[in-house]
């Protein structure tokens, strides 16, 4: 199962200058609890924006740079989304795509996501430079909702078109 997990504003902004827009304690805890002991897939820029390798998770990092390397047993480098999909196609576990914009877009365009966990941050950021794609509500429907605090609500969507 492929799931996307993201925190986005009302206008779908998710980042600026290769950094997350917000660090909301409750959302970071939700992310940790949801992805712990799972595989997380991300682009190189997203990986490099992390404070380090996230404990208790296998990291799959996508990079077009064939020479890109990370010296850590928890991190595997792949050079195309197709490579990643081939590797995970028989997995029974939930695999999390954690960013960035380009990977989210490719997964949604190919209709590969089974689930989306989106923490909706009820703020607008005018100068954001990275955005989560619009969710196609003909393919996805909300199946769960969890209020984290007065500014953030997690919505869980499931793909109803697969």
CSV table of C-alpha atoms in Angstrom, one decimal:
chain,number,residue,atom,x,y,z
A,1,UNK,CA,0.0,0.0,0.0
A,2,UNK,CA,1.3,3.4,-1.0
A,3,UNK,CA,0.4,6.4,1.2
A,4,UNK,CA,1.3,10.0,1.0
A,5,UNK,CA,1.8,12.0,4.2
A,6,UNK,CA,2.1,15.8,4.1
A,7,UNK,CA,1.3,19.0,6.0
A,8,UNK,CA,-0.1,21.7,3.8
A,9,UNK,CA,-1.8,25.0,4.1
A,10,UNK,CA,-5.2,25.9,2.8
A,11,UNK,CA,-3.6,26.8,-0.5
A,12,UNK,CA,-1.6,23.6,-0.6
A,13,UNK,CA,1.7,25.2,0.3
A,14,UNK,CA,4.2,22.7,1.8
A,15,UNK,CA,7.5,24.5,1.7
A,16,UNK,CA,9.8,27.4,1.1
A,17,UNK,CA,13.5,27.3,0.3
A,18,UNK,CA,13.7,23.6,0.9
A,19,UNK,CA,12.2,23.8,4.4
A,20,UNK,CA,8.9,22.9,5.9
A,21,UNK,CA,6.7,25.9,6.5
A,22,UNK,CA,5.6,24.9,10.1
A,23,UNK,CA,6.9,22.8,12.9
A,24,UNK,CA,3.7,22.0,14.8
A,25,UNK,CA,4.5,19.7,17.7
A,26,UNK,CA,1.2,17.7,17.4
A,27,UNK,CA,1.8,17.2,13.6
A,28,UNK,CA,5.4,16.1,14.0
A,29,UNK,CA,4.2,13.6,16.6
A,30,UNK,CA,1.5,12.4,14.3
A,31,UNK,CA,4.1,11.9,11.5
A,32,UNK,CA,6.4,10.1,13.9
A,33,UNK,CA,3.7,7.7,15.2
A,34,UNK,CA,2.3,7.1,11.7
A,35,UNK,CA,5.6,6.3,10.0
A,36,UNK,CA,7.6,4.6,12.8
A,37,UNK,CA,8.9,1.2,11.8
A,38,UNK,CA,7.8,1.8,8.2
A,39,UNK,CA,9.6,2.6,4.9
A,40,UNK,CA,9.6,6.3,3.9
A,41,UNK,CA,10.3,7.4,0.3
A,42,UNK,CA,11.5,10.9,-0.5
A,43,UNK,CA,13.4,13.0,-3.0
A,44,UNK,CA,17.0,14.0,-2.3
A,45,UNK,CA,16.1,17.6,-1.4
A,46,UNK,CA,13.5,16.4,1.2
A,47,UNK,CA,16.1,14.0,2.6
A,48,UNK,CA,18.7,16.7,2.9
A,49,UNK,CA,16.2,19.0,4.6
A,50,UNK,CA,15.7,16.5,7.5
A,51,UNK,CA,17.6,17.0,10.7
A,52,UNK,CA,19.2,13.6,10.1
A,53,UNK,CA,18.2,10.0,9.4
A,54,UNK,CA,14.9,9.4,11.2
A,55,UNK,CA,15.2,6.6,13.7
A,56,UNK,CA,13.3,3.3,13.2
A,57,UNK,CA,12.5,3.8,9.6
A,58,UNK,CA,13.9,2.6,6.3
A,59,UNK,CA,14.7,5.5,4.0
A,60,UNK,CA,14.5,5.3,0.3
A,61,UNK,CA,15.9,8.4,-1.3
A,62,UNK,CA,15.3,9.3,-5.0
A,63,UNK,CA,18.1,11.1,-6.8
A,64,UNK,CA,18.9,11.5,-10.5
A,65,UNK,CA,22.6,11.9,-9.5
A,66,UNK,CA,24.1,8.4,-10.1
A,67,UNK,CA,27.0,9.4,-7.8
A,68,UNK,CA,24.8,10.4,-4.9
A,69,UNK,CA,25.6,8.3,-1.8
A,70,UNK,CA,24.7,8.3,1.9
A,71,UNK,CA,26.8,6.2,4.3
A,72,UNK,CA,24.0,4.8,6.5
A,73,UNK,CA,22.4,1.4,6.6
A,74,UNK,CA,18.9,2.8,7.0
A,75,UNK,CA,19.2,4.7,3.7
A,76,UNK,CA,18.9,3.3,0.2
A,77,UNK,CA,19.4,5.4,-2.9
A,78,UNK,CA,17.3,4.8,-6.0
A,79,UNK,CA,17.5,6.8,-9.3
A,80,UNK,CA,14.0,6.6,-10.6
A,81,UNK,CA,10.5,6.2,-9.2
A,82,UNK,CA,10.1,3.1,-11.4
A,83,UNK,CA,13.0,1.5,-9.4
A,84,UNK,CA,11.3,2.2,-6.2
A,85,UNK,CA,7.9,0.9,-7.4
A,86,UNK,CA,9.6,-2.3,-8.6
A,87,UNK,CA,11.2,-2.8,-5.2
A,88,UNK,CA,8.1,-2.2,-3.1
A,89,UNK,CA,5.5,-3.9,-5.4
A,90,UNK,CA,5.3,-7.1,-3.3
A,91,UNK,CA,5.5,-5.3,0.1
A,92,UNK,CA,2.6,-6.0,2.5
A,93,UNK,CA,3.5,-2.9,4.6
A,94,UNK,CA,2.3,0.6,4.2
A,95,UNK,CA,5.0,2.6,2.3
A,96,UNK,CA,5.0,6.4,3.0
A,97,UNK,CA,5.9,9.0,0.4
A,98,UNK,CA,7.0,12.0,2.4
A,99,UNK,CA,7.9,14.5,-0.3
A,100,UNK,CA,8.6,16.5,-2.2
A,101,UNK,CA,6.3,18.1,-4.6
A,102,UNK,CA,7.6,16.3,-7.7
A,103,UNK,CA,7.2,12.8,-6.2
A,104,UNK,CA,3.8,13.6,-4.8
A,105,UNK,CA,2.7,14.8,-8.3
A,106,UNK,CA,4.1,11.7,-10.0
A,107,UNK,CA,2.4,9.3,-7.6
A,108,UNK,CA,-1.0,11.1,-7.9
A,109,UNK,CA,-0.8,11.4,-11.7
A,110,UNK,CA,-0.1,7.7,-12.0
A,111,UNK,CA,-3.0,7.0,-9.6
A,112,UNK,CA,-0.6,4.9,-7.4
A,113,UNK,CA,-1.6,6.3,-4.0
A,114,UNK,CA,-4.0,4.2,-1.9
A,115,UNK,CA,-4.2,6.7,0.9
A,116,UNK,CA,-3.3,10.4,1.7
A,117,UNK,CA,-2.7,11.7,5.2
A,118,UNK,CA,-2.9,15.5,4.9
A,119,UNK,CA,-2.5,17.7,7.9
A,120,UNK,CA,-4.4,20.8,6.9
A,121,UNK,CA,-2.8,23.9,8.4
A,122,UNK,CA,-5.3,26.7,8.6
A,123,UNK,CA,-2.9,29.5,7.6
A,124,UNK,CA,-1.9,31.0,4.3
A,125,UNK,CA,1.7,31.4,3.2
A,126,UNK,CA,2.0,33.9,0.3
A,127,UNK,CA,5.7,33.3,-0.5
A,128,UNK,CA,5.8,29.5,-0.5
A,129,UNK,CA,7.6,27.9,-3.4
A,130,UNK,CA,6.6,24.2,-3.0
A,131,UNK,CA,3.0,22.9,-3.2
A,132,UNK,CA,1.1,19.7,-2.7
A,133,UNK,CA,-1.0,18.8,-5.9
A,134,UNK,CA,-4.7,19.3,-5.7
A,135,UNK,CA,-6.5,16.2,-4.5
A,136,UNK,CA,-8.9,14.8,-7.1
A,137,UNK,CA,-12.1,14.3,-5.1
A,138,UNK,CA,-13.5,12.0,-7.8
A,139,UNK,CA,-10.7,9.5,-6.9
A,140,UNK,CA,-10.3,10.2,-3.2
A,141,UNK,CA,-12.7,10.6,-0.4
A,142,UNK,CA,-12.2,11.5,3.3
A,143,UNK,CA,-12.5,8.5,5.6
A,144,UNK,CA,-11.2,9.9,8.8
A,145,UNK,CA,-10.5,13.2,10.5
A,146,UNK,CA,-8.4,14.0,13.6
A,147,UNK,CA,-8.1,17.5,15.2
A,148,UNK,CA,-4.5,18.0,16.3
A,149,UNK,CA,-5.0,21.6,17.6
A,150,UNK,CA,-6.9,24.8,16.7
A,151,UNK,CA,-4.7,25.3,13.6
A,152,UNK,CA,-4.3,21.8,12.3
A,153,UNK,CA,-6.6,18.9,11.3
A,154,UNK,CA,-5.5,15.6,9.8
A,155,UNK,CA,-7.7,14.3,7.0
A,156,UNK,CA,-7.3,10.8,5.8
A,157,UNK,CA,-8.3,10.1,2.2
A,158,UNK,CA,-8.7,6.8,0.5
A,159,UNK,CA,-8.5,6.1,-3.2
A,160,UNK,CA,-12.0,5.0,-4.3
A,161,UNK,CA,-11.0,4.7,-8.0
A,162,UNK,CA,-8.7,1.6,-7.6
